[in-house]
Coordinates of C-alpha atoms and ligand atoms in Angstrom, one line a residue:
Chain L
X1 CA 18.1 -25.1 -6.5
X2 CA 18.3 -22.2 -4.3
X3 CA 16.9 -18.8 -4.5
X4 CA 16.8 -15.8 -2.4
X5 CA 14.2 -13.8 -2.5
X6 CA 13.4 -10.2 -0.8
X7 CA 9.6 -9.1 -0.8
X8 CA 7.8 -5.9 -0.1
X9 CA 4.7 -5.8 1.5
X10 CA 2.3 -2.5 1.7
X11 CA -1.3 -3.0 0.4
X12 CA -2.6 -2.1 3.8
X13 CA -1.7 -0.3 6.8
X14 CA 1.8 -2.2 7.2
X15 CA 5.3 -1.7 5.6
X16 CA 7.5 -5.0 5.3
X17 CA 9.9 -6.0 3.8
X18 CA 11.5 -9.7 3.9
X19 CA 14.4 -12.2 3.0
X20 CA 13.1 -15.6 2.5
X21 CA 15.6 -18.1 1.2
X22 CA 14.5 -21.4 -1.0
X23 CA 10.6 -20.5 0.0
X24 CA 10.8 -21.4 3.6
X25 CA 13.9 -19.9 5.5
X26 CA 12.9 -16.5 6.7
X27 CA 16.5 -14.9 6.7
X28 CA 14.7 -11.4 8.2
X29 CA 11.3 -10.3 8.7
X30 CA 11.0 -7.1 9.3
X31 CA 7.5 -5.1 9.6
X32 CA 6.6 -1.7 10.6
X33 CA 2.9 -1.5 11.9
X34 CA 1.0 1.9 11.9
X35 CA -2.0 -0.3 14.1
X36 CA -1.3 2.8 16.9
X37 CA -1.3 6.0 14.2
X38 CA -4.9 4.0 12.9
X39 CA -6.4 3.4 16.3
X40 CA -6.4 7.3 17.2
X41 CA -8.4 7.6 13.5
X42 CA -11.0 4.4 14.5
X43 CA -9.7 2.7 11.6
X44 CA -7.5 3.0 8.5
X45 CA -7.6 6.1 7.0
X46 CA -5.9 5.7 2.9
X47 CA -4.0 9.1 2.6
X48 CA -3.0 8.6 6.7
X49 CA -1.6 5.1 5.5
X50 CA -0.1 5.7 2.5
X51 CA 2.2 8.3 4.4
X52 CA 3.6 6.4 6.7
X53 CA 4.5 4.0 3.9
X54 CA 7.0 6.8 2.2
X55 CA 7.8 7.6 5.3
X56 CA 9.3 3.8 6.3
X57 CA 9.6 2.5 3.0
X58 CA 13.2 2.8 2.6
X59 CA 14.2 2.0 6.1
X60 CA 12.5 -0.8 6.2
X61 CA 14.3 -2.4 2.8
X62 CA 17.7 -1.5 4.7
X63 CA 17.0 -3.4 7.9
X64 CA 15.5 -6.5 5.7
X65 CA 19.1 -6.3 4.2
X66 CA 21.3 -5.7 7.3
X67 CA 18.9 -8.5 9.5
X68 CA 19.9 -10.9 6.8
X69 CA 23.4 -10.1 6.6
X70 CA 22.6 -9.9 2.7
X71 CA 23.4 -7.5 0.5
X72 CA 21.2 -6.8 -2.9
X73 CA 23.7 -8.7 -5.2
X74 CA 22.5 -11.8 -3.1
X75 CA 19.3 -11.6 -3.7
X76 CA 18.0 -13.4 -6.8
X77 CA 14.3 -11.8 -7.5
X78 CA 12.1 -8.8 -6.2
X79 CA 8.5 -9.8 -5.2
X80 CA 6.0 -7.3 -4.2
X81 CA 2.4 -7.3 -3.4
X82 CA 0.3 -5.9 -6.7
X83 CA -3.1 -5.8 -5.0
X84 CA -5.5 -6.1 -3.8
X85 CA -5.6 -3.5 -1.3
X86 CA -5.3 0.4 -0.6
X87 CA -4.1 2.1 -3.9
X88 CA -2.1 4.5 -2.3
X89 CA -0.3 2.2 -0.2
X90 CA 0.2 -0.2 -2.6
X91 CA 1.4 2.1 -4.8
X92 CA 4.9 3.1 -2.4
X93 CA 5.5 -0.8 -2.6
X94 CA 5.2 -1.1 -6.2
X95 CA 7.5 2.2 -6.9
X96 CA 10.1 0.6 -4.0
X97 CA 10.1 -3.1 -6.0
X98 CA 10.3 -1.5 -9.3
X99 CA 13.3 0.8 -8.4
X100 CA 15.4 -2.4 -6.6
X101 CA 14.2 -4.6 -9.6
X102 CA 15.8 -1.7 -12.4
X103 CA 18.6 -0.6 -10.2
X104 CA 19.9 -4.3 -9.4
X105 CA 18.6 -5.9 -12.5
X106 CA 16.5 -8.2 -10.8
X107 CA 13.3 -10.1 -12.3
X108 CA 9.5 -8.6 -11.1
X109 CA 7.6 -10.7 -9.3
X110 CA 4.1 -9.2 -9.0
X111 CA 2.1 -11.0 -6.3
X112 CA -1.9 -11.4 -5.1
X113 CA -2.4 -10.5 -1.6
X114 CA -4.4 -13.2 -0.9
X115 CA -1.8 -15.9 -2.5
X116 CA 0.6 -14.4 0.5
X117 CA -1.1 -15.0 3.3
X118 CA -2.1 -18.7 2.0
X119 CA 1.9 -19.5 2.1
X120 CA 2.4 -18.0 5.2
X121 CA 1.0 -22.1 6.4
X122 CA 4.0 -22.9 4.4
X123 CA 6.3 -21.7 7.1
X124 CA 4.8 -24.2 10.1
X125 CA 3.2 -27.0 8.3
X126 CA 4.0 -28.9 4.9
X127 CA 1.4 -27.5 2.0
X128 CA -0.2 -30.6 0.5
X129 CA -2.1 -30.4 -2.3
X130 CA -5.0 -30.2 -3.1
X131 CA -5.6 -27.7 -0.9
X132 CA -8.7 -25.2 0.5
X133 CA -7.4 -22.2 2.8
X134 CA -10.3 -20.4 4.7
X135 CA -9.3 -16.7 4.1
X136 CA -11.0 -13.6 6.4
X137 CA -9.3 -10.6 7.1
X138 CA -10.3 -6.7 7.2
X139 CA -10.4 -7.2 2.8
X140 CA -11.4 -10.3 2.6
X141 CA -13.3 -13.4 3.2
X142 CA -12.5 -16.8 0.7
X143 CA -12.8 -19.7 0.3
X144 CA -9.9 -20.7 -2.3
X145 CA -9.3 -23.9 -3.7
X146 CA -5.9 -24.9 -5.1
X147 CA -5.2 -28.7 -6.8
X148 CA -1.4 -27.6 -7.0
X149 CA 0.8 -25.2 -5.8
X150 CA 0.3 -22.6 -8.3
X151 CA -3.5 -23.2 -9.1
X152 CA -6.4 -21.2 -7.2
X153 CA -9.9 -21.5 -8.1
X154 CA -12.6 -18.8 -5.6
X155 CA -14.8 -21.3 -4.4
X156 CA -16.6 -18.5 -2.5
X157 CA -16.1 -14.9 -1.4
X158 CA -18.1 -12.5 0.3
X159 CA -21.4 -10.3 -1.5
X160 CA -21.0 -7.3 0.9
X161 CA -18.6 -6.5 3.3
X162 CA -15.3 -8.8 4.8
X163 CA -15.4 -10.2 8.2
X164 CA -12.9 -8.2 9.4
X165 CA -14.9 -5.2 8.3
X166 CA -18.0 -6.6 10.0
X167 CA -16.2 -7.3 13.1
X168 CA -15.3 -3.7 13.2
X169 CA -18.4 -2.2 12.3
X170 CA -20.3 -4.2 15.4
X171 CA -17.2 -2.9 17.6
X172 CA -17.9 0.5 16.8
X173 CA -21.5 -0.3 17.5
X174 CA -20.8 -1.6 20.9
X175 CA -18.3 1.3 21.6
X176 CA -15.4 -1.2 21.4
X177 CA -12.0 0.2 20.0
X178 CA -10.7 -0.5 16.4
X179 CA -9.3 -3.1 15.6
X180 CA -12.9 -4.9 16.5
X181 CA -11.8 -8.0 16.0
X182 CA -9.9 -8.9 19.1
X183 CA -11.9 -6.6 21.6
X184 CA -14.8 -8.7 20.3
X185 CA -13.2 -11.5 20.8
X186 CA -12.4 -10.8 24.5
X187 CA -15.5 -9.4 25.4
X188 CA -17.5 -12.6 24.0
X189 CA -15.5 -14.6 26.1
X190 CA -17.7 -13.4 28.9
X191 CA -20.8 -13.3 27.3
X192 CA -23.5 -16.0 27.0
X193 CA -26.1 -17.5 24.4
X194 CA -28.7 -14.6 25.3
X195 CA -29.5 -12.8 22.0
X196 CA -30.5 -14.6 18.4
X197 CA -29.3 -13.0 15.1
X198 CA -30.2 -14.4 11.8
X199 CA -27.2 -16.9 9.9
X200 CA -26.9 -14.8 7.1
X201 CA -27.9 -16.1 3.4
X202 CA -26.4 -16.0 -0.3
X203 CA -27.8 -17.1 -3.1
X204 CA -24.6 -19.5 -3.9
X205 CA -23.6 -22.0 -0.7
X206 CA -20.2 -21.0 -0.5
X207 CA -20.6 -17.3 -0.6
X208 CA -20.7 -15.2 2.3
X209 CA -22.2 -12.1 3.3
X210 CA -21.9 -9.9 6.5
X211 CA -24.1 -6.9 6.0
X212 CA -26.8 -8.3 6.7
X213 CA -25.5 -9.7 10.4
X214 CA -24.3 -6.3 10.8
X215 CA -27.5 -5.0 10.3
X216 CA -29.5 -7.3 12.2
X217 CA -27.4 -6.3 15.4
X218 CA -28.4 -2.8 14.9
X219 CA -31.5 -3.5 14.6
X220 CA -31.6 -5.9 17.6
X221 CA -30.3 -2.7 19.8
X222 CA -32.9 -0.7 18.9
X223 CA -35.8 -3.1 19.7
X224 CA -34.5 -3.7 22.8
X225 CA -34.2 0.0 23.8
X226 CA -37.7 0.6 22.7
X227 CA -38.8 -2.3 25.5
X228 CA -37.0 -0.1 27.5
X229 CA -34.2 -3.3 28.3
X230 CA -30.1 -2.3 28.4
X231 CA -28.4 -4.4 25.9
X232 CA -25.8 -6.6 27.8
X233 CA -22.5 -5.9 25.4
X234 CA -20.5 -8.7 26.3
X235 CA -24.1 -11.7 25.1
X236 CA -24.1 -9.4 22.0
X237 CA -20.2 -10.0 21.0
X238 CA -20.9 -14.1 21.9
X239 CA -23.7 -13.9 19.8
X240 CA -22.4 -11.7 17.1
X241 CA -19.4 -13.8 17.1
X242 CA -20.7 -17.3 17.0
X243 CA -23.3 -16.4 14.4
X244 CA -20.3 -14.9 11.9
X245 CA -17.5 -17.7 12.8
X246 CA -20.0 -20.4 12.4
X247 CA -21.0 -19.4 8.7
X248 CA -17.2 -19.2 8.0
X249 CA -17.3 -23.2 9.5
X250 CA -20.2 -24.3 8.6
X251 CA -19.2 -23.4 4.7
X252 CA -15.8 -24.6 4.6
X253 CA -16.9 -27.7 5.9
X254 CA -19.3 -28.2 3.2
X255 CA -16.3 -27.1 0.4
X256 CA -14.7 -30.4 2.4
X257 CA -17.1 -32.5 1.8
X258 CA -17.9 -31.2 -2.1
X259 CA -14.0 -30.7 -3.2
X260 CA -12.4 -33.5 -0.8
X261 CA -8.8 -31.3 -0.2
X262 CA -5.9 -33.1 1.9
X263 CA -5.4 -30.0 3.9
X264 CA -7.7 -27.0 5.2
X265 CA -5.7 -23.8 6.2
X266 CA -7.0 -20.7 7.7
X267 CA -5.0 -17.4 6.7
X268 CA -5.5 -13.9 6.9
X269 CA -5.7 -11.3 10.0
X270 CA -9.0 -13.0 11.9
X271 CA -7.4 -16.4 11.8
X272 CA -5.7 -14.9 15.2
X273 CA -9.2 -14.7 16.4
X274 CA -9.1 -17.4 19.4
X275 CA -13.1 -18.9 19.0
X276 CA -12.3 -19.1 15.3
X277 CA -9.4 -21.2 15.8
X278 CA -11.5 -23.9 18.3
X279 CA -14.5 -24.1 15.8
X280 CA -12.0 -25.0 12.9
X281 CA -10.0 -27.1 15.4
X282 CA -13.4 -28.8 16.6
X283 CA -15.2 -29.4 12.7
X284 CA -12.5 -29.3 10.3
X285 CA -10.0 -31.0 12.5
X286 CA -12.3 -33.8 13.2
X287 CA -13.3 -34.8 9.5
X288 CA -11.3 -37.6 8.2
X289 CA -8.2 -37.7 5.5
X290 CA -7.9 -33.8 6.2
X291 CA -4.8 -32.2 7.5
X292 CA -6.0 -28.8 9.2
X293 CA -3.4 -26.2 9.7
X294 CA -3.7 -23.3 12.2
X295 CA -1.5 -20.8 11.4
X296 CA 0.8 -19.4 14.5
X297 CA 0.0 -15.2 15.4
X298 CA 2.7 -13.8 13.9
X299 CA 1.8 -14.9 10.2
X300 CA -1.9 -13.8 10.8
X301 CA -1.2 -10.1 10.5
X302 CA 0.2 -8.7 7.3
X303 CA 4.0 -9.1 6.6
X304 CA 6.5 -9.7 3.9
X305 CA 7.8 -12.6 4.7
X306 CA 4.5 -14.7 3.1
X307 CA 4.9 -12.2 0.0
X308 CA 8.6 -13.9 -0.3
X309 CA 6.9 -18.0 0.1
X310 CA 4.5 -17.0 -2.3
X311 CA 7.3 -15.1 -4.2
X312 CA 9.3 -18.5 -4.1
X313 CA 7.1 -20.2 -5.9
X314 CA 5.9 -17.5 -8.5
X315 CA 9.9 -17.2 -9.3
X316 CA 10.2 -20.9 -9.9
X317 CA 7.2 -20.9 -12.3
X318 CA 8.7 -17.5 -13.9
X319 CA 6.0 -15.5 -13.4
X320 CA 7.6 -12.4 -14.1
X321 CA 6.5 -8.6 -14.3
X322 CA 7.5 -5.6 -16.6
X323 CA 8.6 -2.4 -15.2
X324 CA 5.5 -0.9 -16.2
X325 CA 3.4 -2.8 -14.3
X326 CA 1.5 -0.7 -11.6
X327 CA -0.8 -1.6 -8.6
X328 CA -3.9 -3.0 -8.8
X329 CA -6.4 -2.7 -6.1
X330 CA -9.0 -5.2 -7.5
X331 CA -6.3 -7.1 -8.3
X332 CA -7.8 -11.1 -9.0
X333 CA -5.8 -14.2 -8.3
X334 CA -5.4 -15.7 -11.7
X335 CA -2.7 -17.8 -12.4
Chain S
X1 CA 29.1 13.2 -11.6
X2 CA 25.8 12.2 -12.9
X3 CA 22.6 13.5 -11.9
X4 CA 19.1 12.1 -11.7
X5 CA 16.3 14.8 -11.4
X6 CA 12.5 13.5 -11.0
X7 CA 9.2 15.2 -10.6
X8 CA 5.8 13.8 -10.9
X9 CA 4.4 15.9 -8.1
X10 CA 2.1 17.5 -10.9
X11 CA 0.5 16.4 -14.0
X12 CA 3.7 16.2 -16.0
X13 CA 6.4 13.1 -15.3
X14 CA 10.0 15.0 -15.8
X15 CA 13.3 13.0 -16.0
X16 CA 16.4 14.5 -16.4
X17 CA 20.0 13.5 -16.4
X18 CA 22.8 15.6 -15.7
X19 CA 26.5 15.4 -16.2
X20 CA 28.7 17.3 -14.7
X21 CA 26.0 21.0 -15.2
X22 CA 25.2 20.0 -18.4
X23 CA 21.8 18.2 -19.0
X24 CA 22.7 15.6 -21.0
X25 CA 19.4 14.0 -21.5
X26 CA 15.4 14.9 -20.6
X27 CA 12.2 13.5 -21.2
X28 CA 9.2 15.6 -19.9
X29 CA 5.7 14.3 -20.5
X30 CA 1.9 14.9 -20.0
X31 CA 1.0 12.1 -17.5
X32 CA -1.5 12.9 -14.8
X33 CA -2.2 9.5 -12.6
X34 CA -0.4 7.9 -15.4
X35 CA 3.2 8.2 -13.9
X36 CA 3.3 5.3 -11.9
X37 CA 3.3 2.5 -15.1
X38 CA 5.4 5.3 -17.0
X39 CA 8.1 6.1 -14.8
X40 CA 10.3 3.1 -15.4
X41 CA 10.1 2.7 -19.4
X42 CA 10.9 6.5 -19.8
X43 CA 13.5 5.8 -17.7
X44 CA 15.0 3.0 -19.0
X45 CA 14.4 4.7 -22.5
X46 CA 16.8 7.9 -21.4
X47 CA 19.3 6.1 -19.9
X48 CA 19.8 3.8 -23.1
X49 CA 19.8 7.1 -25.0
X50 CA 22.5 8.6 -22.8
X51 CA 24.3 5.1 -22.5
X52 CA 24.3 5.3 -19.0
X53 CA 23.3 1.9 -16.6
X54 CA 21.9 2.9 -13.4
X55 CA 25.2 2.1 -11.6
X56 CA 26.5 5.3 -13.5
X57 CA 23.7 7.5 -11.3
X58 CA 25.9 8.8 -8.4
X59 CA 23.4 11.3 -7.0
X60 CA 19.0 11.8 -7.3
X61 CA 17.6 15.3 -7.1
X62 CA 13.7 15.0 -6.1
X63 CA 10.9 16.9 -5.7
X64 CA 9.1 17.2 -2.3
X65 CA 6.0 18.8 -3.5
X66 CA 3.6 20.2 -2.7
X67 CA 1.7 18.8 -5.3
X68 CA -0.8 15.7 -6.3
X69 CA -0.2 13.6 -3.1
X70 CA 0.3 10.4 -4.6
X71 CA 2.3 11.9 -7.0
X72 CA 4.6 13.2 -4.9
X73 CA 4.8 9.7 -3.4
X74 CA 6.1 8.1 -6.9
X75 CA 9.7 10.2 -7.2
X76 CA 9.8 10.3 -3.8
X77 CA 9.9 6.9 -2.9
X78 CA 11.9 6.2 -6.3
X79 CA 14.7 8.5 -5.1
X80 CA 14.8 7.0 -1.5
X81 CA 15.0 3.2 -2.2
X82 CA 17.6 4.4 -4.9
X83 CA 19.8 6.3 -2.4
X84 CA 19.6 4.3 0.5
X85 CA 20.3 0.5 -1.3
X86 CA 22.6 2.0 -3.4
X87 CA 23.8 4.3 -0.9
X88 CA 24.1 7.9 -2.7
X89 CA 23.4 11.6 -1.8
X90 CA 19.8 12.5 -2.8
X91 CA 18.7 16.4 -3.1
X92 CA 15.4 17.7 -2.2
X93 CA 14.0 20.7 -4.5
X94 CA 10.3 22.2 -3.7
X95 CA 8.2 21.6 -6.4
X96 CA 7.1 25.1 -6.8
X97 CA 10.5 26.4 -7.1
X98 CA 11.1 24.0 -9.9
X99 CA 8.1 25.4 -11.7
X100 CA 9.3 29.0 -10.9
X101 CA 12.3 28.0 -13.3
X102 CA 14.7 30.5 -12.4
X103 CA 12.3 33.0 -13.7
X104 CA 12.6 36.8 -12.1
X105 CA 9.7 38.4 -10.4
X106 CA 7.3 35.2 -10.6
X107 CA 4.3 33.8 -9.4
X108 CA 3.8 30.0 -9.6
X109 CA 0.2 27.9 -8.4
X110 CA -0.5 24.9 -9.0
X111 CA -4.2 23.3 -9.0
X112 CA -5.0 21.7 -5.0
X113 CA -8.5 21.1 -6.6
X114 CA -11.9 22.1 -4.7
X115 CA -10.9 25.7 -6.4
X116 CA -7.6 26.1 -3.9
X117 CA -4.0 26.1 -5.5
X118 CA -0.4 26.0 -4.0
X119 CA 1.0 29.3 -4.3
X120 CA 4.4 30.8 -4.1
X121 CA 6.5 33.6 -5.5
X122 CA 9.7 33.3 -6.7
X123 CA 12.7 35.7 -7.7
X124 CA 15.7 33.5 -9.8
X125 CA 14.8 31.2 -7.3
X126 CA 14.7 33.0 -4.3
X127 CA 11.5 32.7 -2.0
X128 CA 9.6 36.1 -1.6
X129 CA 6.5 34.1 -0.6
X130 CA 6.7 30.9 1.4
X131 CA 4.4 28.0 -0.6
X132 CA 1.3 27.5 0.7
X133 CA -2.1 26.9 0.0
X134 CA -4.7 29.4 -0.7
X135 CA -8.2 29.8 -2.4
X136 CA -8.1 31.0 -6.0
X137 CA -9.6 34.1 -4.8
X138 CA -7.0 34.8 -2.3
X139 CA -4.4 34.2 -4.7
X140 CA -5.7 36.7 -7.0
X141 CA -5.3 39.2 -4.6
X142 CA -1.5 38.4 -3.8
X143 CA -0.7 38.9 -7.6
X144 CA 1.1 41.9 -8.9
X145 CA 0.8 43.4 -12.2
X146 CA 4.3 43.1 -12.6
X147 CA 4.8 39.6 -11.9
X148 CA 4.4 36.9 -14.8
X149 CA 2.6 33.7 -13.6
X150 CA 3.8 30.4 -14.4
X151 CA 1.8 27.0 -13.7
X152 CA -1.7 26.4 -14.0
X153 CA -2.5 30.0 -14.9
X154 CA -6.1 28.9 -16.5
X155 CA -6.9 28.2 -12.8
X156 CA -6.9 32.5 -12.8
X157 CA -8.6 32.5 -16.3
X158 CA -5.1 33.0 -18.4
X159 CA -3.1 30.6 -20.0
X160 CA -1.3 27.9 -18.3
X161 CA 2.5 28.2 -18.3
X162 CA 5.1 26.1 -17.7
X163 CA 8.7 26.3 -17.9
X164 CA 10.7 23.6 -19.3
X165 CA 11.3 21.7 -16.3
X166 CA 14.1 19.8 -16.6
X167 CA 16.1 22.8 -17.4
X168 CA 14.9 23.9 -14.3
X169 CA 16.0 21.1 -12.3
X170 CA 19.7 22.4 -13.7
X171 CA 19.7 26.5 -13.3
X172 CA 18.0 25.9 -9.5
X173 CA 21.2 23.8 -8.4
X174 CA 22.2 26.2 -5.8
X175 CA 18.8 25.6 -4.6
X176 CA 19.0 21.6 -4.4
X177 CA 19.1 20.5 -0.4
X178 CA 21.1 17.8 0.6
X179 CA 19.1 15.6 2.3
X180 CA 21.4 14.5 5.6
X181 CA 19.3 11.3 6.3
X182 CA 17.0 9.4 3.2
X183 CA 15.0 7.7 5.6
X184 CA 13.5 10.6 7.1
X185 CA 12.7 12.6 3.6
X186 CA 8.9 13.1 3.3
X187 CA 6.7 15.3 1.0
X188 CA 5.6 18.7 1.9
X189 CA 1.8 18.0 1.9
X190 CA 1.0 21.3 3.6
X191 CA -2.0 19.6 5.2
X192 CA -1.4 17.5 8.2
X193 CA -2.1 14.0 8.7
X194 CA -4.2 15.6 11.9
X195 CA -6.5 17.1 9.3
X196 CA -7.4 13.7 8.8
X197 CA -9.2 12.7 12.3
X198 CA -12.8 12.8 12.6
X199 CA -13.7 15.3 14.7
Ligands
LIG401 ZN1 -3.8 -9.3 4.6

């Protein structure tokens, strides 16, 4: 069996559209990042986003096309991201998927965010289930567990606010640019074990919860401005850092041990961060009878191209949408 | 030649076909925030009742707004996937003019919220005032006693008035502008995207 499959992407602040043929062969990849427009804000702003998307929408579905040397009577199903994510931007996708999907009389494929960047492991390493993938990005922070390949079951997901949001919120503390994320990263690289900041609690194991840390590094500033001491930036973002990343390890590590997977992947936009990546290499790698995959850069960051894996798969199951579906920014991965 | 018009830049959703300056089919209903999950059925339902398949559309008439933003967004990006995959002319029409309905001597606003409105007059579809956007109190002040207001004229403590708008898409044809490249169409938000940096 062979299907082609062209997916739209938009629930955040990047417009993609993608080819992916039988699940795995990216035939074009194309993604138009607004990271530049959303640094001069300090971070995403909805309405900002959600033009740009209209703006690129349409382009972007033509180069997919062209790249792939395709045209629209190739392609077999339409699979777009439903949510979660900004309304307004996943709105432009859902309109752009509906109109190819009533224009070309193609089936609907309405897809989970989440469920995207899980596949995107799918393109460097074979997925073996079952499965846990270690999600964290700017939305979110899971742990989801899947027995088979279109099965998902939230072990754990954050109380308060996403890692990625965390990360940013200490990089605006620190004066650090948005995205936080990978000037944190950087900037810890220099910085030493000089500060403590509390591991963060929840009241169930596997949930997470970053307020808290976020918080407690404000906090930390102002005591140590009252002793009259200059807070050293670089042992704050080590400290910050290891103190978030090793909650992230420390719980996967015990859904391991409680759920006994064949494979641990790490997806989502802070799976790019480089101390993340050693820690998961260093614990998960090292347990026994589990297959850890590291996902490369390029399929961190959102794109379409993991929409179309995921989209692969939902097709074969025939998970199809009506025309009157619309986008759902709480959207929850049900299956 | 068949036509399709689209406007959900306010709180209606209007469809129209037409063939050849005839409207041949409309639908026109009361959908604020609704028009995203309503869009396709009504138009699936109106092309079945014209027997038409989408293959038959050989042009898309739009509105630009200004307008509910998201709103705008919906036709917009409709009419430019539609043109560009399928690789037909689209036509831009302000969604101010369309509520002006080839009316002489009008006034059109419609609601901006936080008591501001777009604003424009019209004559038979001619500007006489650019659209922009204006407090309710300015607006009162532009008004003539001789003009009629269409739109929402409760905003001014009338009635509201609107034209029937899919006729509207038809009379304003010498209006419609050809749009010379779809991937460069975007709504008329008439506030800036700078507006939106913290100052
Ligand atoms: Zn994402």
């Amino acid at each position: 069996m062979s299907e082609i499959i062209l997916a739209i992407e938009s629930s955040c602040d990047e417009t993609a559209c993608s080819i992916i043929k039988d699940g795995k062969e990216i035939c074009s990849n194309v993604v138009s990042s607004q990271i530049n427009v959303h640094k001069k804000y300090g971070g995403v702003v909805p309405e900002v986003a959600s033009r740009i998307h209209v703006e690129n929408i349409s382009v972007v579905i033509d180069e997919a096309l062209k790249t792939a040397g395709i045209t629209m009577n190739d392609v077999d199903a339409i699979a777009f991201t439903q949510g979660p994510g900004l309304i307004g931007s996943l709105h432009v996708g859902v309109q752009a998927a509906k109109t190819l999907a009533w224009a070309f009389n193609k089936p609907l494929v309405p897809l989970h965010h989440i469920i995207g960047h899980i596949y995107a492991n799918g393109f460097v390493d074979e997925l073996v289930f079952p499965l846990l993938a270690l999600v964290v990005s700017g939305g979110h922070t899971e742990l989801v567990y899947m027995k088979d390949e279109w099965s998902f079951d939230i072990l754990g997901t954050t109380q308060d606010d996403a890692i990625g949001e965390a990360y940013d919120k200490v990089a605006r503390v620190l004066g650090l640019p948005y995205p936080g994320g990978p000037a944190i990263d950087k900037l810890a690289k220099e910085g030493k074990a000089h500060y403590i900041l509390p591991t963060p609690k929840t009241e169930k194991e596997l949930d997470f919860s970053f307020s808290g840390l976020k918080s407690a590094v404000l906090q930390l500033i102002q005591r140590e401005e009252k002793k009259g001491e200059t807070i050293v930036p670089a042992d704050l973002a080590y400290c910050f850092q290891e103190t978030a990343l090793d909650t992230l390890v420390n719980k996967t590590e015990k859904a391991v041990h409680e759920f006994k997977p064949k494979q641990v992947v790490l997806a989502g936009g802070v799976a790019a961060n480089s101390r993340l990546r050693e820690k998961m290499t260093e614990t998960i790698g090292a347990i026994e009878g589990v297959h850890l995959t590291i996902p490369p850069l390029w399929c961190c960051t959102d794109n379409a191209a993991m929409m179309g894996a995921a989209g692969s798969v939902a097709y074969r199951h025939k998970l199809f949408g009506a025309l009157d579906c619309s986008a759902n920014p709480c959207k929850e991965i049900d299956c | 030649m068949i036509t399709l018009c689209m406007d959900t830049s306010h709180k209606h959703l209007t469809l129209a076909l037409i063939q050849d300056d005839q409207l041949i089919k409309k639908s026109m209903t009361e959908c604020f925030k609704q028009q995203s999950e309503t869009i396709f059925p009504e138009l699936v339902k109106l092309c079945e009742e014209a027997k038409i398949k989408p293959d038959d559309i050989q042009e898309v008439v739009v509105t630009t707004g200004p307008g509910s933003y998201t709103g705008v967004r919906i036709a917009m990006t409709i009419a430019k996937v539609l043109c560009a995959t399928k690789n037909i002319p689209c036509y831009a029409l302000n969604t101010l003019q369309l509520y002006s309905g080839n009316h002489a001597k009008c006034c059109v606003l419609l609601d901006a919220r936080s008591k501001r409105a777009y604003f424009a007059k019209y004559n038979h579809g001619e500007v006489v005032q650019e659209p922009g956007v204006f407090t309710i109190d300015e607006i009162q002040n532009f008004i003539k006693p001789d003009e009629e207001i269409l739109g929402d004229g409760s905003l001014l403590g009338k009635e509201d008035n609107y034209v029937d708008l899919a006729e509207s898409f038809l009379s304003l044809k010498p209006y419609w502008e050809k749009v010379e490249n779809i991937h460069c169409l975007v709504p008329e938000y008439l506030k800036s995207s700078e507006e939106y940096l913290v100052k």
